[in-house]
Short mmCIF file of C-alpha atoms in Angstrom, two decimals:
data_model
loop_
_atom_site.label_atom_id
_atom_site.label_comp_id
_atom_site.label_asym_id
_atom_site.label_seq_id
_atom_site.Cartn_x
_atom_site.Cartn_y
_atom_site.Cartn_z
CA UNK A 1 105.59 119.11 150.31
CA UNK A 2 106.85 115.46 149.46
CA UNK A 3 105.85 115.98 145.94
CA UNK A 4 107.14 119.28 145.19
CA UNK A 5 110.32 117.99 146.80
CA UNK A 6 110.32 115.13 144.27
CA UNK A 7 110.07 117.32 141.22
CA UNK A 8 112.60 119.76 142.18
CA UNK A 9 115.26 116.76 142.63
CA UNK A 10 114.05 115.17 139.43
CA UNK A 11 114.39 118.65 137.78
CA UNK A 12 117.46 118.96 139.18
CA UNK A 13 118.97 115.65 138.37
CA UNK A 14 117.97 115.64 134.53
CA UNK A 15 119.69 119.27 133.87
CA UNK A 16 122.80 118.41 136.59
CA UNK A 17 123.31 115.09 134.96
CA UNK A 18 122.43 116.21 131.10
CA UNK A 19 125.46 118.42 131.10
CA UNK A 20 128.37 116.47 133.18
CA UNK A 21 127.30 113.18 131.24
CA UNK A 22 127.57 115.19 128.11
CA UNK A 23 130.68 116.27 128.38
CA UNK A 24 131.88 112.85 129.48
CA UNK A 25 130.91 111.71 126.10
CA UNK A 26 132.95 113.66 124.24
CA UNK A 27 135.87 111.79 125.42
CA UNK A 28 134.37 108.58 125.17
CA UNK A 29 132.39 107.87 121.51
CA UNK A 30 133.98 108.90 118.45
CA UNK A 31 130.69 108.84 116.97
CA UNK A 32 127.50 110.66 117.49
CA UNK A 33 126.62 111.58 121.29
CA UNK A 34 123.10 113.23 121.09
CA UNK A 35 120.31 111.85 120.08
CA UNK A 36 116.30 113.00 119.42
CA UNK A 37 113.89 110.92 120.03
CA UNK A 38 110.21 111.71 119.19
CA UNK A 39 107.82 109.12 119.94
CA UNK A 40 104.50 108.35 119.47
CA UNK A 41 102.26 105.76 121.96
CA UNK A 42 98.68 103.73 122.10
CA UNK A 43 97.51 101.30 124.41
CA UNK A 44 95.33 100.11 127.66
CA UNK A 45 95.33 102.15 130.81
CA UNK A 46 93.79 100.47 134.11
CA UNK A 47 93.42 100.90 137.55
CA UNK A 48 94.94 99.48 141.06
CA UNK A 49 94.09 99.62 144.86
CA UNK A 50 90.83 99.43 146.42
CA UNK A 51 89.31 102.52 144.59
CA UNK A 52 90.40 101.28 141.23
CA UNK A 53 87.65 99.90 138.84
CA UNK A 54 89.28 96.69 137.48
CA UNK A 55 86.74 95.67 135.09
CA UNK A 56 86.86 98.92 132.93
CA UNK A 57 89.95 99.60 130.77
CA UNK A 58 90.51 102.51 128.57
CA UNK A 59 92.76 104.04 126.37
CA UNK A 60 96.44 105.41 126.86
CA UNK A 61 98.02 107.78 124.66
CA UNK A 62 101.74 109.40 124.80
CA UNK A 63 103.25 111.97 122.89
CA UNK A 64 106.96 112.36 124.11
CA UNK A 65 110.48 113.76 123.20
CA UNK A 66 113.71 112.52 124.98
CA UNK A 67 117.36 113.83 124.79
CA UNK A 68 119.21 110.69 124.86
CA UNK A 69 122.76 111.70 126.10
CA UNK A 70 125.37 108.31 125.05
CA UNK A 71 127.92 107.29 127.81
CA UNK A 72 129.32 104.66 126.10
CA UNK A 73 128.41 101.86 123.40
CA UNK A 74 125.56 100.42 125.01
CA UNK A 75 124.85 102.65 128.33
CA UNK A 76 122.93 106.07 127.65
CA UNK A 77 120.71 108.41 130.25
CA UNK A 78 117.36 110.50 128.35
CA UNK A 79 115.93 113.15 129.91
CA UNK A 80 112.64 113.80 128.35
CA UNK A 81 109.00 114.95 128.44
CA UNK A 82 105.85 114.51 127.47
CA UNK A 83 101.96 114.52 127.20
CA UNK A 84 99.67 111.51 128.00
CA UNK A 85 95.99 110.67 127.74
CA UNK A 86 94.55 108.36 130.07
CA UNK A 87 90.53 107.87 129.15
CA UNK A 88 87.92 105.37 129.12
CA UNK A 89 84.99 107.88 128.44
CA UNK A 90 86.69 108.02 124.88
CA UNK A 91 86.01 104.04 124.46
CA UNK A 92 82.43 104.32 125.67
CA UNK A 93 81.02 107.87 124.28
CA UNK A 94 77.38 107.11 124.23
CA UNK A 95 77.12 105.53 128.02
CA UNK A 96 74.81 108.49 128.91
CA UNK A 97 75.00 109.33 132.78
CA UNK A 98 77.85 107.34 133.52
CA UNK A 99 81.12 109.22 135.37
CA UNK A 100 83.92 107.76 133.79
CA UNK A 101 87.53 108.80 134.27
CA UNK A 102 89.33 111.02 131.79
CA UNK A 103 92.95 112.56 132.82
CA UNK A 104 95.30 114.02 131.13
CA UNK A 105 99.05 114.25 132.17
CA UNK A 106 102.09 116.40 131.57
CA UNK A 107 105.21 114.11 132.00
CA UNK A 108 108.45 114.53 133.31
CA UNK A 109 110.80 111.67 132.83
CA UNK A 110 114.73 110.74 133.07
CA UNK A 111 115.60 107.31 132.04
CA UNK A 112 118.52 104.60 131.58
CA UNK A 113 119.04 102.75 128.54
CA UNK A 114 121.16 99.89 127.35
CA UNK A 115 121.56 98.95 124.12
CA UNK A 116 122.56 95.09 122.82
CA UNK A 117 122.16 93.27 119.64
CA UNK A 118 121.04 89.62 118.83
CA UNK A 119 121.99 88.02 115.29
CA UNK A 120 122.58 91.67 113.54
CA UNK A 121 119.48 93.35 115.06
CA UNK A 122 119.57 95.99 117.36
CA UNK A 123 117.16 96.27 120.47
CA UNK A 124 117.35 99.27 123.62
CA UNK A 125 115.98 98.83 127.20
CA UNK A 126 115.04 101.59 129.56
CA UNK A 127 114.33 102.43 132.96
CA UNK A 128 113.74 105.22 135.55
CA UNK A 129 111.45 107.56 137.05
CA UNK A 130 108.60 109.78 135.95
CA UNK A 131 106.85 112.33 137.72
CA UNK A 132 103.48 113.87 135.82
CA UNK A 133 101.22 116.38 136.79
CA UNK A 134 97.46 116.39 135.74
CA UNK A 135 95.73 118.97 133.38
CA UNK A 136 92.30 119.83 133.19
CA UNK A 137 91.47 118.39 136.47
CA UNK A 138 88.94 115.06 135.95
CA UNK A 139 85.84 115.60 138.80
CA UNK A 140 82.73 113.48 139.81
CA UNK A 141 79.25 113.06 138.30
CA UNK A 142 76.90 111.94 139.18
CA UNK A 143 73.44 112.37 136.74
CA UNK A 144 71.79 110.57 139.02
CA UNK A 145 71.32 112.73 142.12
CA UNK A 146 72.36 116.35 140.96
CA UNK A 147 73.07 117.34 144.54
CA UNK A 148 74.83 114.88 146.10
CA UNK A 149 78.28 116.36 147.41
CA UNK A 150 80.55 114.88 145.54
CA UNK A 151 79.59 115.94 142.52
CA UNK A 152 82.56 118.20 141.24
CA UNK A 153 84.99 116.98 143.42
CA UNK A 154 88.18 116.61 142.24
CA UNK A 155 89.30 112.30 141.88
CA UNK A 156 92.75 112.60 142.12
CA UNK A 157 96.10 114.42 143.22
CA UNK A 158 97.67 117.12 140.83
CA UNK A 159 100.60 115.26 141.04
CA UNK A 160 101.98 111.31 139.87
CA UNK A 161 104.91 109.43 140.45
CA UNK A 162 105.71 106.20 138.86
CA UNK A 163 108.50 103.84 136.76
CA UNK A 164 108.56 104.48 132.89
CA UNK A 165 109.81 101.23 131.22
CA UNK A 166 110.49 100.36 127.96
CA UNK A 167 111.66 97.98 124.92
CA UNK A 168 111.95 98.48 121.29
CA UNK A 169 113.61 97.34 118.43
CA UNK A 170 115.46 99.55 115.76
CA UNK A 171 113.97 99.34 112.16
CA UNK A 172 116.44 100.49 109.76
CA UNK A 173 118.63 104.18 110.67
CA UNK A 174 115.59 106.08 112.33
CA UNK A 175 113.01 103.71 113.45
CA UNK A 176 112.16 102.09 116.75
CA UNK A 177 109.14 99.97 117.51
CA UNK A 178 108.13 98.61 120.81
CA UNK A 179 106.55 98.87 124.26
CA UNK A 180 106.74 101.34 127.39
CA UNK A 181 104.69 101.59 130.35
CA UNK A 182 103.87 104.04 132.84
CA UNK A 183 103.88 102.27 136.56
CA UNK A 184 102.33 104.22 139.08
CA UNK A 185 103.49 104.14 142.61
CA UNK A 186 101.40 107.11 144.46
CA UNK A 187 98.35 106.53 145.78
CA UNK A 188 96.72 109.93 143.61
CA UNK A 189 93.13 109.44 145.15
CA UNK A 190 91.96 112.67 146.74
CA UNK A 191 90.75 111.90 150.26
CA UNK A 192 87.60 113.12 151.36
CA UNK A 193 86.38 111.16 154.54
CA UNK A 194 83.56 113.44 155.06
CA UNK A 195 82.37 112.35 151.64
CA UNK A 196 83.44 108.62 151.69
CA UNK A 197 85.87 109.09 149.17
CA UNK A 198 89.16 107.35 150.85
CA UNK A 199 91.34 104.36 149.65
CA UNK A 200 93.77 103.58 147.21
CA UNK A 201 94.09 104.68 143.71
CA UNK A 202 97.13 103.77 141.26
CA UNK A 203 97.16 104.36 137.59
CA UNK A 204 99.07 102.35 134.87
CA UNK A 205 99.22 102.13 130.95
CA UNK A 206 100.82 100.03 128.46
CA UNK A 207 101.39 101.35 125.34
CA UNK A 208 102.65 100.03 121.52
CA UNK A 209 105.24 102.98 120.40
CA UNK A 210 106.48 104.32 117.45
CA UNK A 211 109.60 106.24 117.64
CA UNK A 212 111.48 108.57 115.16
CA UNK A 213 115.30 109.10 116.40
CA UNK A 214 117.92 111.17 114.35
#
């Protein structure tokens, strides 16, 4: 119930605040007020709490679009979405037997940004909150001992919520390079004390990103 109350005020907030800030902006820039921003993203994902497996990274990937709405000069609010890969199977293909984790996300994200420049080049920072849902649900295997119970068990909640920050630098008229992150703050471990599958489970990435804006 506390997630699906979440989503519907993050929903609500990104199409409530698209259209008043919008408008706002007409009065304000002379220039350009809407912006697309397609982005491309590769990195590390780990693991937090006392379920997490610390010593094994893997690899992040994030496909994303944002709307980014201009208040003024250097303040702006992007409503966006996106698609993310969090795997370490894909790093280690041949381990035979071994249960690694594999999700995949659909993201939801609405975030601040402030622009400033130092000696002639231009740099954006960004903030705010992302909730993401999982997609083709990642479950337990274990080769080992085909009928112990927690085979097929789902790890982790359907749903995330974290921070979503991020840096780049603008490259010419269209480009941005930089850095974002995805900050979990929900434990998503699926608790199963019958099974022995209880704790604390948080999942982060940091990713390199290439953006396309126009």
């Amino acid at each position: 119930m506390r997630t699906h109350t979440c989503r519907i005020i993050l929903l609500a907030a990104a199409i409530l605040l698209s259209g008043s800030l919008t408008a706002k902006a007409r009065g304000i820039l002379g220039g350009k007020r809407l912006e697309s921003n397609f982005q491309i993203a590769a990195g590390a994902y780990s693991q937090s709490g006392s379920r997490a497996d610390i010593f094994t990274w893997g690899l992040a990937v994030n496909l994303s679009y944002g709307l980014d709405i201009r208040l003024d000069e250097r303040w702006s609010l992007m409503p966006g979405i996106g698609a993310r890969l969090l795997s370490q199977g894909i790093l280690e293909p041949r381990a035979e037997g071994a249960d690694h984790d594999d999700f995949n996300y659909y993201d939801l994200f609405l975030c601040a940004r402030y622009r400033y420049e130092m000696e002639g080049t231009r740099f954006i920072v960004s903030l705010g909150p992302e909730l993401s849902k999982e997609k083709f649900r990642d479950t337990y295997f274990l080769d080992a001992d085909p009928s112990d119970h927690r085979n097929n068990v789902v790890k982790v909640k359907p749903y995330d919520l974290g921070l979503r920050p991020a840096w780049a630098v603008e490259v010419g008229r269209h480009w941005r390079f930089g850095v974002e992150g995805h900050i979990g703050l929900r434990n998503v471990l699926t608790q199963r004390s019958d099974l022995n599958l209880t704790g604390s489970l948080h999942l982060h990435d940091i990713t390199g990103t290439v953006c396309f804006y126009f």
